Amino acid sequence: MQNILLSKRLLAIARHIPENTYFADIGADHAYLACYLCLRDPFTKGIASDVNEGPLMSAKKNVEKYNLENRISVRLGDGLSVLKDDQIDTLIISGMGGALMKDILEEGKNKLSSVKRIVLQPNIGEELVRSWLINNEFAIVDEEILEENEKIYEIIVADRIHKDEQNLTKKQLYFGPLLLQRRTEIFIKKWVNRKIFIEKVIKQMKRSKNIDESKLTTFKTQLHWIKEVLKDEKN
């Protein structure tokens, strides 16, 4: 395979993409991941899209560089609007906030009928996409947490199920059901840092003249969950 140096984050995403698949990478940036997947497996093909013309031009150049024009369609567009009558098997969305991901999935869910696997890497708001997945006939089958360049990333892998939704508690949606079970060193590091952040936010909110009681209650609940998880880790 021709050499493509992917970041640790993109390599982790690639591990969850099956071979012999037709994928769409939404927000593909320079299409490094798309090229890697197609070079890795001669039966894989895909769509690499971006909403910005600059990265899209870079994507086209990379696709041409690796002679993959007949297997990767580079498209300009917003969210899942780039999918026409494409019967993709796998959907990849990475490097954006969970709220935006949820909006993209919700607005384009009529284009997901053929999708068997969704791989997401939200930068924040992971619980929002987990909630969307389990309410839309997808079950979370794997999760990863990793650190690269002093940033911590979560990867969520979900497969389609044709039965009742996966039952997860709000706490499981917040931490990730599988990440919560595994409790790796990076997982603990993330939530130690998050605990410190939330404690500061709560202190600042309490000093405010107009306290948003709903938000304060949410932060207090999250802090309670984090303390429980970290306490369990020490025991």
mmCIF file of C-alpha atoms in Angstrom:
data_model
loop_
_atom_site.group_PDB
_atom_site.id
_atom_site.type_symbol
_atom_site.label_atom_id
_atom_site.label_comp_id
_atom_site.label_asym_id
_atom_site.label_seq_id
_atom_site.Cartn_x
_atom_site.Cartn_y
_atom_site.Cartn_z
ATOM 1 C CA MET A 1 0.000 0.000 0.000
ATOM 2 C CA GLN A 2 1.278 3.461 -0.812
ATOM 3 C CA ASN A 3 2.337 5.290 2.302
ATOM 4 C CA ILE A 4 -0.201 7.680 3.852
ATOM 5 C CA LEU A 5 0.719 8.953 7.292
ATOM 6 C CA LEU A 6 -2.505 9.340 9.217
ATOM 7 C CA SER A 7 -2.810 10.957 12.610
ATOM 8 C CA LYS A 8 -3.405 8.716 15.608
ATOM 9 C CA ARG A 9 -7.029 9.885 15.638
ATOM 10 C CA LEU A 10 -7.680 9.048 11.973
ATOM 11 C CA LEU A 11 -5.950 5.677 12.303
ATOM 12 C CA ALA A 12 -8.269 4.859 15.191
ATOM 13 C CA ILE A 13 -11.281 5.751 13.044
ATOM 14 C CA ALA A 14 -9.929 3.638 10.178
ATOM 15 C CA ARG A 15 -9.764 0.567 12.422
ATOM 16 C CA HIS A 16 -13.556 0.618 12.672
ATOM 17 C CA ILE A 17 -14.276 0.880 8.946
ATOM 18 C CA PRO A 18 -15.011 -2.550 7.420
ATOM 19 C CA GLU A 19 -13.384 -3.662 4.188
ATOM 20 C CA ASN A 20 -15.359 -4.009 0.960
ATOM 21 C CA THR A 21 -17.572 -1.092 1.946
ATOM 22 C CA TYR A 22 -19.026 1.999 0.295
ATOM 23 C CA PHE A 23 -18.441 4.851 2.735
ATOM 24 C CA ALA A 24 -19.144 8.554 2.989
ATOM 25 C CA ASP A 25 -16.720 10.727 4.954
ATOM 26 C CA ILE A 26 -18.577 13.936 5.798
ATOM 27 C CA GLY A 27 -16.228 16.842 6.486
ATOM 28 C CA ALA A 28 -13.370 14.857 4.964
ATOM 29 C CA ASP A 29 -10.998 17.837 4.943
ATOM 30 C CA HIS A 30 -8.015 16.713 2.802
ATOM 31 C CA ALA A 31 -9.413 13.186 2.157
ATOM 32 C CA TYR A 32 -6.431 11.474 3.784
ATOM 33 C CA LEU A 33 -8.706 8.983 5.540
ATOM 34 C CA ALA A 34 -10.696 8.271 2.374
ATOM 35 C CA CYS A 35 -7.505 7.630 0.384
ATOM 36 C CA TYR A 36 -6.088 5.430 3.151
ATOM 37 C CA LEU A 37 -9.236 3.286 3.264
ATOM 38 C CA CYS A 38 -9.277 2.767 -0.498
ATOM 39 C CA LEU A 39 -5.567 1.993 -0.725
ATOM 40 C CA ARG A 40 -5.905 -0.470 2.137
ATOM 41 C CA ASP A 41 -8.649 -2.436 0.408
ATOM 42 C CA PRO A 42 -9.152 -2.627 -3.385
ATOM 43 C CA PHE A 43 -12.880 -3.327 -2.985
ATOM 44 C CA THR A 44 -13.636 -0.229 -0.923
ATOM 45 C CA LYS A 45 -14.970 2.945 -2.507
ATOM 46 C CA GLY A 46 -16.264 6.185 -1.052
ATOM 47 C CA ILE A 47 -17.424 9.767 -1.023
ATOM 48 C CA ALA A 48 -15.304 12.522 0.529
ATOM 49 C CA SER A 49 -17.190 15.747 1.147
ATOM 50 C CA ASP A 50 -16.548 19.109 2.711
ATOM 51 C CA VAL A 51 -18.522 22.324 3.054
ATOM 52 C CA ASN A 52 -15.480 24.491 2.280
ATOM 53 C CA GLU A 53 -13.857 24.811 -1.144
ATOM 54 C CA GLY A 54 -10.271 25.130 0.171
ATOM 55 C CA PRO A 55 -10.084 21.713 1.823
ATOM 56 C CA LEU A 56 -12.065 20.232 -1.056
ATOM 57 C CA MET A 57 -9.413 21.317 -3.547
ATOM 58 C CA SER A 58 -6.769 19.647 -1.367
ATOM 59 C CA ALA A 59 -8.951 16.533 -1.237
ATOM 60 C CA LYS A 60 -9.171 16.416 -5.037
ATOM 61 C CA LYS A 61 -5.394 16.746 -5.356
ATOM 62 C CA ASN A 62 -4.826 13.876 -2.915
ATOM 63 C CA VAL A 63 -7.357 11.646 -4.671
ATOM 64 C CA GLU A 64 -5.584 12.344 -7.976
ATOM 65 C CA LYS A 65 -2.165 11.819 -6.380
ATOM 66 C CA TYR A 66 -3.096 8.260 -5.414
ATOM 67 C CA ASN A 67 -4.985 7.579 -8.667
ATOM 68 C CA LEU A 68 -8.272 7.028 -6.888
ATOM 69 C CA GLU A 69 -10.543 9.204 -9.031
ATOM 70 C CA ASN A 70 -12.563 6.154 -10.107
ATOM 71 C CA ARG A 71 -13.174 5.090 -6.485
ATOM 72 C CA ILE A 72 -13.510 8.312 -4.466
ATOM 73 C CA SER A 73 -16.075 10.940 -5.387
ATOM 74 C CA VAL A 74 -15.094 14.345 -3.980
ATOM 75 C CA ARG A 75 -18.127 16.540 -3.352
ATOM 76 C CA LEU A 76 -18.824 20.051 -2.107
ATOM 77 C CA GLY A 77 -21.841 20.317 0.161
ATOM 78 C CA ASP A 78 -23.349 20.642 3.601
ATOM 79 C CA GLY A 79 -23.907 17.528 5.697
ATOM 80 C CA LEU A 80 -25.683 14.592 4.094
ATOM 81 C CA SER A 81 -26.989 16.750 1.224
ATOM 82 C CA VAL A 82 -24.007 15.424 -0.776
ATOM 83 C CA LEU A 83 -25.634 11.989 -0.825
ATOM 84 C CA LYS A 84 -27.970 11.656 -3.781
ATOM 85 C CA ASP A 85 -29.089 8.119 -4.602
ATOM 86 C CA ASP A 86 -25.893 6.677 -3.129
ATOM 87 C CA GLN A 87 -26.428 3.422 -1.243
ATOM 88 C CA ILE A 88 -23.571 3.829 1.215
ATOM 89 C CA ASP A 89 -22.866 1.153 3.845
ATOM 90 C CA THR A 90 -20.753 3.208 6.229
ATOM 91 C CA LEU A 91 -20.966 6.815 7.393
ATOM 92 C CA ILE A 92 -18.028 8.682 8.944
ATOM 93 C CA ILE A 93 -18.292 12.093 10.608
ATOM 94 C CA SER A 94 -15.381 13.446 12.612
ATOM 95 C CA GLY A 95 -13.781 16.592 13.973
ATOM 96 C CA MET A 96 -16.855 18.654 14.833
ATOM 97 C CA GLY A 97 -19.129 19.237 17.809
ATOM 98 C CA GLY A 98 -21.729 16.705 18.870
ATOM 99 C CA ALA A 99 -24.595 19.170 18.482
ATOM 100 C CA LEU A 100 -23.666 19.786 14.832
ATOM 101 C CA MET A 101 -23.271 16.052 14.221
ATOM 102 C CA LYS A 102 -26.696 15.397 15.689
ATOM 103 C CA ASP A 103 -28.207 18.068 13.414
ATOM 104 C CA ILE A 104 -26.488 16.565 10.354
ATOM 105 C CA LEU A 105 -27.775 13.094 11.204
ATOM 106 C CA GLU A 106 -31.291 14.284 11.956
ATOM 107 C CA GLU A 107 -31.607 16.477 8.873
ATOM 108 C CA GLY A 108 -30.273 13.750 6.592
ATOM 109 C CA LYS A 109 -31.659 10.614 8.210
ATOM 110 C CA ASN A 110 -33.855 9.894 5.185
ATOM 111 C CA LYS A 111 -30.566 9.195 3.326
ATOM 112 C CA LEU A 112 -29.361 6.591 5.812
ATOM 113 C CA SER A 113 -31.601 3.662 4.897
ATOM 114 C CA SER A 114 -28.697 1.628 3.486
ATOM 115 C CA VAL A 115 -26.204 2.515 6.230
ATOM 116 C CA LYS A 116 -25.133 -0.390 8.428
ATOM 117 C CA ARG A 117 -22.402 1.356 10.427
ATOM 118 C CA ILE A 118 -21.840 4.913 11.659
ATOM 119 C CA VAL A 119 -18.447 5.987 13.032
ATOM 120 C CA LEU A 120 -18.403 9.335 14.828
ATOM 121 C CA GLN A 121 -15.646 11.366 16.460
ATOM 122 C CA PRO A 122 -17.239 14.370 18.122
ATOM 123 C CA ASN A 123 -14.961 16.955 19.711
ATOM 124 C CA ILE A 124 -17.549 17.802 22.388
ATOM 125 C CA GLY A 125 -21.141 16.866 23.196
ATOM 126 C CA GLU A 126 -20.631 13.114 22.820
ATOM 127 C CA GLU A 127 -23.808 12.332 24.766
ATOM 128 C CA LEU A 128 -25.896 14.123 22.120
ATOM 129 C CA VAL A 129 -24.827 11.794 19.326
ATOM 130 C CA ARG A 130 -25.106 8.718 21.528
ATOM 131 C CA SER A 131 -28.677 9.681 22.304
ATOM 132 C CA TRP A 132 -29.455 10.200 18.608
ATOM 133 C CA LEU A 133 -27.974 6.833 17.671
ATOM 134 C CA ILE A 134 -29.920 4.748 20.176
ATOM 135 C CA ASN A 135 -33.148 6.529 19.262
ATOM 136 C CA ASN A 136 -32.669 5.881 15.554
ATOM 137 C CA GLU A 137 -32.144 2.110 15.285
ATOM 138 C CA PHE A 138 -28.400 2.093 15.960
ATOM 139 C CA ALA A 139 -26.625 0.321 18.792
ATOM 140 C CA ILE A 140 -23.254 1.421 20.159
ATOM 141 C CA VAL A 141 -20.953 -1.559 19.545
ATOM 142 C CA ASP A 142 -17.549 -0.043 20.288
ATOM 143 C CA GLU A 143 -15.935 3.090 21.697
ATOM 144 C CA GLU A 144 -12.379 4.367 21.927
ATOM 145 C CA ILE A 145 -10.755 7.184 23.833
ATOM 146 C CA LEU A 146 -7.290 8.412 22.897
ATOM 147 C CA GLU A 147 -4.964 11.337 23.380
ATOM 148 C CA GLU A 148 -3.048 13.122 20.639
ATOM 149 C CA ASN A 149 -1.231 16.459 20.806
ATOM 150 C CA GLU A 150 -2.567 17.062 24.321
ATOM 151 C CA LYS A 151 -6.183 16.637 23.169
ATOM 152 C CA ILE A 152 -8.467 13.781 24.149
ATOM 153 C CA TYR A 153 -10.794 12.311 21.531
ATOM 154 C CA GLU A 154 -13.660 9.827 21.720
ATOM 155 C CA ILE A 155 -14.710 7.573 18.850
ATOM 156 C CA ILE A 156 -18.210 6.087 18.826
ATOM 157 C CA VAL A 157 -19.051 3.112 16.608
ATOM 158 C CA ALA A 158 -22.682 2.148 16.034
ATOM 159 C CA ASP A 159 -24.323 -0.587 13.956
ATOM 160 C CA ARG A 160 -27.902 -0.670 12.729
ATOM 161 C CA ILE A 161 -30.338 -2.825 14.650
ATOM 162 C CA HIS A 162 -33.864 -3.702 13.591
ATOM 163 C CA LYS A 163 -35.356 -4.051 17.023
ATOM 164 C CA ASP A 164 -36.093 -2.017 20.123
ATOM 165 C CA GLU A 165 -33.646 0.770 20.855
ATOM 166 C CA GLN A 166 -30.588 0.153 22.987
ATOM 167 C CA ASN A 167 -31.472 1.049 26.556
ATOM 168 C CA LEU A 168 -28.864 3.304 28.119
ATOM 169 C CA THR A 169 -29.076 5.489 31.198
ATOM 170 C CA LYS A 170 -28.318 9.209 31.076
ATOM 171 C CA LYS A 171 -25.088 8.461 32.911
ATOM 172 C CA GLN A 172 -24.061 5.900 30.269
ATOM 173 C CA LEU A 173 -24.866 8.370 27.500
ATOM 174 C CA TYR A 174 -22.698 10.980 29.231
ATOM 175 C CA PHE A 175 -19.605 8.829 29.763
ATOM 176 C CA GLY A 176 -20.085 6.261 26.994
ATOM 177 C CA PRO A 177 -21.351 2.794 27.993
ATOM 178 C CA LEU A 178 -18.237 0.916 26.885
ATOM 179 C CA LEU A 179 -15.764 3.592 27.971
ATOM 180 C CA LEU A 180 -17.418 3.534 31.395
ATOM 181 C CA GLN A 181 -16.835 -0.220 31.611
ATOM 182 C CA ARG A 182 -13.217 -0.106 30.483
ATOM 183 C CA ARG A 183 -12.144 3.006 32.422
ATOM 184 C CA THR A 184 -8.754 3.396 30.785
ATOM 185 C CA GLU A 185 -6.057 5.738 32.031
ATOM 186 C CA ILE A 186 -6.978 8.356 29.408
ATOM 187 C CA PHE A 187 -10.664 8.065 30.345
ATOM 188 C CA ILE A 188 -9.809 8.821 33.988
ATOM 189 C CA LYS A 189 -7.563 11.714 32.921
ATOM 190 C CA LYS A 190 -10.386 13.244 30.894
ATOM 191 C CA TRP A 191 -12.862 13.111 33.753
ATOM 192 C CA VAL A 192 -10.415 14.388 36.375
ATOM 193 C CA ASN A 193 -9.920 17.458 34.169
ATOM 194 C CA ARG A 194 -13.654 17.745 33.523
ATOM 195 C CA LYS A 195 -14.362 17.595 37.264
ATOM 196 C CA ILE A 196 -12.045 20.556 37.878
ATOM 197 C CA PHE A 197 -13.710 22.498 35.049
ATOM 198 C CA ILE A 198 -17.263 21.845 36.252
ATOM 199 C CA GLU A 199 -16.400 22.783 39.831
ATOM 200 C CA LYS A 200 -15.135 26.159 38.579
ATOM 201 C CA VAL A 201 -18.265 26.665 36.456
ATOM 202 C CA ILE A 202 -20.543 25.930 39.406
ATOM 203 C CA LYS A 203 -18.665 28.409 41.616
ATOM 204 C CA GLN A 204 -18.960 31.106 38.950
ATOM 205 C CA MET A 205 -22.659 30.416 38.432
ATOM 206 C CA LYS A 206 -23.381 30.679 42.153
ATOM 207 C CA ARG A 207 -21.763 34.137 42.203
ATOM 208 C CA SER A 208 -24.060 35.331 39.411
ATOM 209 C CA LYS A 209 -27.038 37.553 40.257
ATOM 210 C CA ASN A 210 -29.249 35.709 37.764
ATOM 211 C CA ILE A 211 -28.657 32.008 38.249
ATOM 212 C CA ASP A 212 -29.850 29.615 35.561
ATOM 213 C CA GLU A 213 -31.184 26.956 37.914
ATOM 214 C CA SER A 214 -31.707 24.400 35.146
ATOM 215 C CA LYS A 215 -28.097 24.636 33.942
ATOM 216 C CA LEU A 216 -26.833 24.633 37.523
ATOM 217 C CA THR A 217 -28.766 21.450 38.266
ATOM 218 C CA THR A 218 -27.346 19.807 35.128
ATOM 219 C CA PHE A 219 -23.776 20.665 36.115
ATOM 220 C CA LYS A 220 -24.358 19.451 39.684
ATOM 221 C CA THR A 221 -25.683 16.140 38.363
ATOM 222 C CA GLN A 222 -22.704 15.736 36.059
ATOM 223 C CA LEU A 223 -20.305 16.549 38.894
ATOM 224 C CA HIS A 224 -21.994 13.943 41.091
ATOM 225 C CA TRP A 225 -21.619 11.303 38.361
ATOM 226 C CA ILE A 226 -17.946 12.162 37.812
ATOM 227 C CA LYS A 227 -17.193 11.950 41.521
ATOM 228 C CA GLU A 228 -18.894 8.551 41.638
ATOM 229 C CA VAL A 229 -16.800 7.262 38.739
ATOM 230 C CA LEU A 230 -13.539 8.601 40.160
ATOM 231 C CA LYS A 231 -14.384 7.269 43.632
ATOM 232 C CA ASP A 232 -15.116 3.826 42.197
ATOM 233 C CA GLU A 233 -11.754 3.926 40.438
ATOM 234 C CA LYS A 234 -9.915 4.470 43.726
ATOM 235 C CA ASN A 235 -11.709 1.606 45.463
#
